[in-house]
């Protein structure tokens, strides 16, 4: 569990926040996952939007709350929790009903969620390449400098390796963009993951069996983003496609993912920026 310790937190005012308070961004996949979870649980929470496209997450005040500069962050009665899957598991323990992690399967679910989290930078690569498609560098130099210079740089008191991983990701993206080679490698990892999920969903309605769980939330959010990127789910993983259509129609999901649909003008701009190179073409699907 990633609950920060006192020395990690330099924006001290959050220590006085009561109840469930969430720092998040509307279009962030990890934030969407957490918000769907909160909706399904019916947990009342207070919203603190963080403007990721404006790089507010790289400003000193936010790095004083999460030294990794990532959303979402949960402040629960003054305790600061980072990492979306840890936040979800923490809230599941505190608000057990309705169950979204089957009893007795906590460790199995934690391992399966880790697999999902391990693919997060691959999701980001495909999102930037095929969904957001920014015309210039994904992060302006000044924002990156602020990220590097600010925050405690520690998580649970230890120098944070994860921040370095993030810095290297953005520095490489600034140098190279999101190349065909990287996009293809990321897409192939998802193909393997969704092949396995397709087999599971041929036998049962949800990823953990007969009931909806946090795994359905986590993977639906990935499926949804990748579908926006042009990943051909219906052709490659028909069971996943049918399961995703069913979940997308539930109000608890629809409310959080609906906004990311592009307007026709945005779609045209992205298509032009990609010069006709779709995800299917680049990945060889
Ligand atoms: N492992 C982290 C990943 C969090 C993450 O990468 N969040 C993204 C949004 S989905 C973010 O904050 N990106 C920072 C940025 O785009 O500047 C978690 O699960 O919370």
Short mmCIF file of C-alpha atoms and ligand atoms in Angstrom, two decimals:
data_model
loop_
_atom_site.label_atom_id
_atom_site.label_comp_id
_atom_site.label_asym_id
_atom_site.label_seq_id
_atom_site.Cartn_x
_atom_site.Cartn_y
_atom_site.Cartn_z
CA UNK A 1 0.00 0.00 0.00
CA UNK A 2 1.36 3.39 -0.85
CA UNK A 3 0.36 5.71 1.99
CA UNK A 4 2.80 8.61 2.16
CA UNK A 5 4.62 9.46 5.36
CA UNK A 6 4.88 12.92 6.87
CA UNK A 7 8.26 13.81 5.30
CA UNK A 8 7.02 13.01 1.78
CA UNK A 9 4.32 15.69 2.01
CA UNK A 10 5.29 19.36 1.72
CA UNK A 11 1.83 20.80 0.89
CA UNK A 12 0.80 20.56 4.50
CA UNK A 13 -2.78 21.83 4.23
CA UNK A 14 -4.04 18.44 2.97
CA UNK A 15 -3.23 16.90 6.33
CA UNK A 16 -6.33 18.67 7.68
CA UNK A 17 -8.71 17.44 4.94
CA UNK A 18 -11.54 15.28 6.26
CA UNK A 19 -13.50 12.48 4.57
CA UNK A 20 -12.73 11.13 1.09
CA UNK A 21 -11.06 13.75 -1.10
CA UNK A 22 -9.77 12.94 -4.55
CA UNK A 23 -7.31 14.84 -6.73
CA UNK A 24 -7.95 13.72 -10.28
CA UNK A 25 -8.37 14.72 -13.92
CA UNK A 26 -11.48 14.11 -15.99
CA UNK A 27 -9.72 12.43 -18.94
CA UNK A 28 -7.08 10.46 -16.99
CA UNK A 29 -7.57 6.72 -17.27
CA UNK A 30 -6.45 6.02 -13.69
CA UNK A 31 -8.79 8.72 -12.41
CA UNK A 32 -11.66 7.30 -14.46
CA UNK A 33 -11.01 3.88 -12.94
CA UNK A 34 -11.18 5.31 -9.42
CA UNK A 35 -14.30 7.37 -10.17
CA UNK A 36 -16.16 4.35 -11.59
CA UNK A 37 -15.20 2.44 -8.43
CA UNK A 38 -16.51 5.29 -6.23
CA UNK A 39 -19.75 5.41 -8.26
CA UNK A 40 -20.35 1.67 -7.93
CA UNK A 41 -19.63 1.78 -4.21
CA UNK A 42 -21.76 4.88 -3.64
CA UNK A 43 -18.96 6.49 -1.59
CA UNK A 44 -19.44 10.26 -1.13
CA UNK A 45 -16.28 12.16 -2.11
CA UNK A 46 -15.00 15.65 -2.68
CA UNK A 47 -13.46 16.50 -6.04
CA UNK A 48 -10.20 18.43 -6.60
CA UNK A 49 -9.59 18.60 -10.36
CA UNK A 50 -5.94 18.76 -11.47
CA UNK A 51 -5.32 20.13 -14.96
CA UNK A 52 -2.98 17.59 -16.59
CA UNK A 53 -2.91 19.19 -20.07
CA UNK A 54 -1.93 22.44 -18.28
CA UNK A 55 0.77 20.49 -16.35
CA UNK A 56 -0.63 21.52 -12.98
CA UNK A 57 0.61 18.15 -11.73
CA UNK A 58 4.20 19.38 -12.22
CA UNK A 59 3.71 22.45 -10.04
CA UNK A 60 5.26 22.56 -6.57
CA UNK A 61 1.90 22.49 -4.72
CA UNK A 62 0.83 19.23 -6.36
CA UNK A 63 4.29 17.64 -6.09
CA UNK A 64 4.02 18.53 -2.39
CA UNK A 65 1.06 16.15 -2.22
CA UNK A 66 2.22 13.43 -4.63
CA UNK A 67 6.02 13.50 -5.18
CA UNK A 68 5.43 11.34 -8.29
CA UNK A 69 3.32 14.08 -9.90
CA UNK A 70 0.59 11.62 -10.90
CA UNK A 71 -3.16 11.48 -10.46
CA UNK A 72 -5.24 10.19 -8.86
CA UNK A 73 -4.42 10.94 -5.23
CA UNK A 74 -6.70 10.11 -2.32
CA UNK A 75 -6.62 12.15 0.87
CA UNK A 76 -8.63 10.14 3.38
CA UNK A 77 -9.06 11.85 6.75
CA UNK A 78 -5.70 13.59 6.29
CA UNK A 79 -3.79 10.47 5.15
CA UNK A 80 -2.38 10.73 1.61
CA UNK A 81 -2.62 7.64 -0.59
CA UNK A 82 -1.15 7.42 -4.10
CA UNK A 83 -1.31 4.74 -6.84
CA UNK A 84 -4.82 4.13 -8.13
CA UNK A 85 -4.87 0.40 -7.44
CA UNK A 86 -3.64 0.87 -3.88
CA UNK A 87 -6.25 3.59 -3.37
CA UNK A 88 -8.98 1.23 -4.61
CA UNK A 89 -7.81 -1.61 -2.36
CA UNK A 90 -7.64 0.77 0.62
CA UNK A 91 -11.20 2.01 -0.01
CA UNK A 92 -12.48 -1.55 -0.51
CA UNK A 93 -11.27 -2.37 3.01
CA UNK A 94 -12.81 0.79 4.49
CA UNK A 95 -16.12 0.56 2.56
CA UNK A 96 -16.68 -3.19 2.10
CA UNK A 97 -20.20 -3.05 0.62
CA UNK A 98 -20.98 -3.68 -2.16
CA UNK A 99 -17.97 -5.98 -2.59
CA UNK A 100 -15.85 -5.31 -5.65
CA UNK A 101 -12.99 -7.60 -4.59
CA UNK A 102 -14.30 -11.11 -3.91
CA UNK A 103 -13.68 -12.25 -0.34
CA UNK A 104 -10.60 -14.43 -0.02
CA UNK A 105 -9.21 -13.28 -3.39
CA UNK A 106 -7.45 -10.10 -2.21
CA UNK A 107 -3.92 -11.28 -3.07
CA UNK A 108 -4.95 -12.68 -6.44
CA UNK A 109 -6.69 -9.41 -7.32
CA UNK A 110 -3.67 -7.39 -6.19
CA UNK A 111 -1.42 -9.42 -8.52
CA UNK A 112 -3.84 -9.06 -11.43
CA UNK A 113 -4.09 -5.31 -10.86
CA UNK A 114 -0.30 -5.11 -10.87
CA UNK A 115 -0.30 -6.63 -14.36
CA UNK A 116 -2.71 -3.89 -15.46
CA UNK A 117 -0.57 -1.17 -13.84
CA UNK A 118 2.60 -2.56 -15.46
CA UNK A 119 1.03 -1.71 -18.86
CA UNK A 120 0.28 1.89 -17.94
CA UNK A 121 3.16 3.47 -19.85
CA UNK A 122 2.18 1.40 -22.88
CA UNK A 123 -1.33 2.82 -22.61
CA UNK A 124 0.17 6.30 -22.37
CA UNK A 125 2.31 5.70 -25.46
CA UNK A 126 -0.69 4.61 -27.52
CA UNK A 127 -2.86 7.41 -26.11
CA UNK A 128 -0.36 10.11 -27.02
CA UNK A 129 0.31 8.59 -30.42
CA UNK A 130 -3.28 7.86 -31.53
CA UNK A 131 -5.72 9.73 -29.24
CA UNK A 132 -4.15 12.96 -27.99
CA UNK A 133 -1.62 13.34 -30.84
CA UNK A 134 -0.14 16.66 -29.64
CA UNK A 135 1.43 18.71 -32.45
CA UNK A 136 4.59 19.48 -30.42
CA UNK A 137 6.52 17.92 -27.51
CA UNK A 138 4.14 16.24 -25.05
CA UNK A 139 5.56 18.24 -22.12
CA UNK A 140 7.03 21.74 -22.44
CA UNK A 141 10.62 22.05 -21.18
CA UNK A 142 9.64 24.45 -18.37
CA UNK A 143 7.04 22.02 -17.02
CA UNK A 144 9.53 19.15 -17.03
CA UNK A 145 12.10 21.31 -15.26
CA UNK A 146 9.55 22.12 -12.56
CA UNK A 147 8.78 18.40 -12.24
CA UNK A 148 12.44 17.51 -11.84
CA UNK A 149 13.16 20.30 -9.34
CA UNK A 150 10.16 20.11 -7.00
CA UNK A 151 8.54 17.77 -4.47
CA UNK A 152 10.17 15.77 -1.71
CA UNK A 153 11.43 13.18 -4.23
CA UNK A 154 10.73 10.49 -1.64
CA UNK A 155 7.92 8.00 -1.22
CA UNK A 156 7.57 6.43 2.22
CA UNK A 157 10.88 8.12 3.06
CA UNK A 158 12.94 6.44 0.31
CA UNK A 159 14.28 8.11 -2.85
CA UNK A 160 11.60 7.47 -5.46
CA UNK A 161 12.68 5.42 -8.46
CA UNK A 162 9.25 5.80 -10.10
CA UNK A 163 9.73 9.55 -10.54
CA UNK A 164 12.91 8.84 -12.52
CA UNK A 165 10.99 6.40 -14.73
CA UNK A 166 8.45 9.15 -15.44
CA UNK A 167 11.16 11.74 -16.19
CA UNK A 168 12.87 9.36 -18.61
CA UNK A 169 9.54 8.59 -20.31
CA UNK A 170 8.85 12.29 -20.99
CA UNK A 171 12.45 13.09 -21.97
CA UNK A 172 12.49 10.27 -24.50
CA UNK A 173 9.06 11.29 -25.84
CA UNK A 174 10.37 14.84 -26.27
CA UNK A 175 13.42 13.55 -28.19
CA UNK A 176 11.76 10.88 -30.35
CA UNK A 177 7.99 11.37 -30.16
CA UNK A 178 5.93 8.17 -29.95
CA UNK A 179 7.55 6.13 -32.69
CA UNK A 180 6.05 3.31 -34.79
CA UNK A 181 8.41 0.88 -33.13
CA UNK A 182 7.34 1.78 -29.59
CA UNK A 183 3.66 1.96 -30.53
CA UNK A 184 3.89 -1.48 -32.11
CA UNK A 185 5.65 -3.00 -29.07
CA UNK A 186 3.00 -1.52 -26.74
CA UNK A 187 0.11 -2.71 -28.93
CA UNK A 188 1.53 -6.25 -28.98
CA UNK A 189 1.60 -6.35 -25.17
CA UNK A 190 -2.08 -5.41 -25.12
CA UNK A 191 -2.87 -8.00 -27.75
CA UNK A 192 -1.43 -10.72 -25.50
CA UNK A 193 -3.27 -9.38 -22.44
CA UNK A 194 -6.63 -9.08 -24.24
CA UNK A 195 -6.24 -12.51 -25.87
CA UNK A 196 -6.13 -13.96 -22.35
CA UNK A 197 -9.11 -11.87 -21.22
CA UNK A 198 -11.06 -12.98 -24.29
CA UNK A 199 -10.59 -16.64 -23.29
CA UNK A 200 -11.73 -15.87 -19.73
CA UNK A 201 -14.81 -14.00 -20.93
CA UNK A 202 -15.80 -16.91 -23.22
CA UNK A 203 -16.42 -18.91 -20.02
CA UNK A 204 -17.92 -16.34 -17.65
CA UNK A 205 -19.66 -12.95 -17.72
CA UNK A 206 -17.04 -11.02 -15.73
CA UNK A 207 -13.27 -11.31 -15.30
CA UNK A 208 -13.48 -12.83 -11.81
CA UNK A 209 -16.53 -15.05 -12.50
CA UNK A 210 -20.21 -14.26 -12.08
CA UNK A 211 -19.89 -10.85 -10.45
CA UNK A 212 -18.49 -7.50 -11.46
CA UNK A 213 -15.18 -6.68 -9.74
CA UNK A 214 -12.41 -4.08 -9.74
CA UNK A 215 -10.72 -6.04 -12.54
CA UNK A 216 -13.64 -5.34 -14.85
CA UNK A 217 -13.35 -1.65 -14.02
CA UNK A 218 -9.59 -1.56 -14.58
CA UNK A 219 -9.59 -3.40 -17.90
CA UNK A 220 -12.70 -1.66 -19.24
CA UNK A 221 -10.91 1.66 -18.82
CA UNK A 222 -7.97 0.34 -20.86
CA UNK A 223 -10.29 -1.17 -23.46
CA UNK A 224 -12.14 2.09 -23.81
CA UNK A 225 -9.00 4.17 -24.31
CA UNK A 226 -7.54 1.68 -26.77
CA UNK A 227 -10.81 1.56 -28.71
CA UNK A 228 -10.55 5.35 -29.03
CA UNK A 229 -7.01 4.83 -30.33
CA UNK A 230 -8.41 2.58 -33.07
CA UNK A 231 -7.60 -0.84 -31.57
CA UNK A 232 -9.82 -3.35 -33.44
CA UNK A 233 -11.44 -5.10 -30.46
CA UNK A 234 -14.50 -6.42 -32.30
CA UNK A 235 -12.28 -8.24 -34.81
CA UNK A 236 -9.49 -9.43 -32.50
CA UNK A 237 -11.24 -9.98 -29.17
CA UNK A 238 -15.02 -10.36 -29.75
CA UNK A 239 -15.76 -11.48 -26.17
CA UNK A 240 -13.95 -8.46 -24.77
CA UNK A 241 -15.86 -6.22 -27.18
CA UNK A 242 -19.26 -7.61 -26.07
CA UNK A 243 -18.32 -7.36 -22.37
CA UNK A 244 -17.10 -3.76 -22.86
CA UNK A 245 -20.31 -2.71 -24.62
CA UNK A 246 -22.32 -4.07 -21.70
CA UNK A 247 -20.20 -2.22 -19.09
CA UNK A 248 -20.07 1.02 -21.09
CA UNK A 249 -23.87 1.16 -20.99
CA UNK A 250 -23.95 1.14 -17.15
CA UNK A 251 -24.46 4.68 -15.81
CA UNK A 252 -21.58 4.31 -13.31
CA UNK A 253 -19.20 3.78 -16.26
CA UNK A 254 -20.91 5.96 -18.87
CA UNK A 255 -20.69 9.03 -16.64
CA UNK A 256 -16.89 8.82 -16.43
CA UNK A 257 -15.87 7.75 -19.91
CA UNK A 258 -18.42 9.51 -22.09
CA UNK A 259 -16.55 12.81 -22.25
CA UNK A 260 -13.56 11.38 -24.06
CA UNK A 261 -15.39 10.95 -27.34
CA UNK A 262 -13.81 13.16 -29.98
CA UNK A 263 -15.80 15.57 -32.09
CA UNK A 264 -15.60 14.96 -35.87
CA UNK A 265 -13.27 17.99 -36.16
CA UNK A 266 -10.91 16.60 -33.50
CA UNK A 267 -10.92 13.21 -35.21
CA UNK A 268 -9.99 14.83 -38.51
CA UNK A 269 -7.15 16.79 -36.89
CA UNK A 270 -5.77 13.62 -35.31
CA UNK A 271 -6.06 11.69 -38.56
CA UNK A 272 -4.13 14.42 -40.36
CA UNK A 273 -1.43 14.43 -37.65
CA UNK A 274 -1.07 10.65 -38.06
CA UNK A 275 -0.78 10.95 -41.84
CA UNK A 276 -3.01 7.92 -42.38
CA UNK A 277 -0.99 5.64 -40.09
CA UNK A 278 -3.61 3.96 -37.94
CA UNK A 279 -2.91 1.81 -34.91
CA UNK A 280 -3.93 -1.24 -36.96
CA UNK A 281 -1.40 -0.37 -39.64
CA UNK A 282 1.45 0.50 -37.27
CA UNK A 283 0.88 -2.58 -35.09
CA UNK A 284 0.36 -4.91 -38.06
CA UNK A 285 -3.02 -6.08 -36.72
N1 LIG B 1 0.61 3.82 -11.42
C1 LIG B 1 -0.08 5.07 -11.33
C2 LIG B 1 -0.13 5.74 -12.67
C3 LIG B 1 -0.74 7.10 -12.56
C4 LIG B 1 -0.61 7.89 -13.84
O1 LIG B 1 0.31 7.65 -14.66
N2 LIG B 1 -1.50 8.84 -13.99
C5 LIG B 1 -1.48 9.65 -15.18
C6 LIG B 1 -2.88 9.94 -15.63
S1 LIG B 1 -3.72 8.45 -16.08
C7 LIG B 1 -0.81 10.96 -14.87
O2 LIG B 1 -0.96 11.50 -13.80
N3 LIG B 1 -0.02 11.45 -15.84
C8 LIG B 1 0.73 12.64 -15.67
C9 LIG B 1 0.81 13.46 -16.91
O3 LIG B 1 0.22 13.10 -17.92
O4 LIG B 1 1.48 14.48 -16.83
C10 LIG B 1 -1.48 4.89 -10.76
O5 LIG B 1 -2.06 3.83 -11.00
O6 LIG B 1 -1.99 5.77 -10.06
#
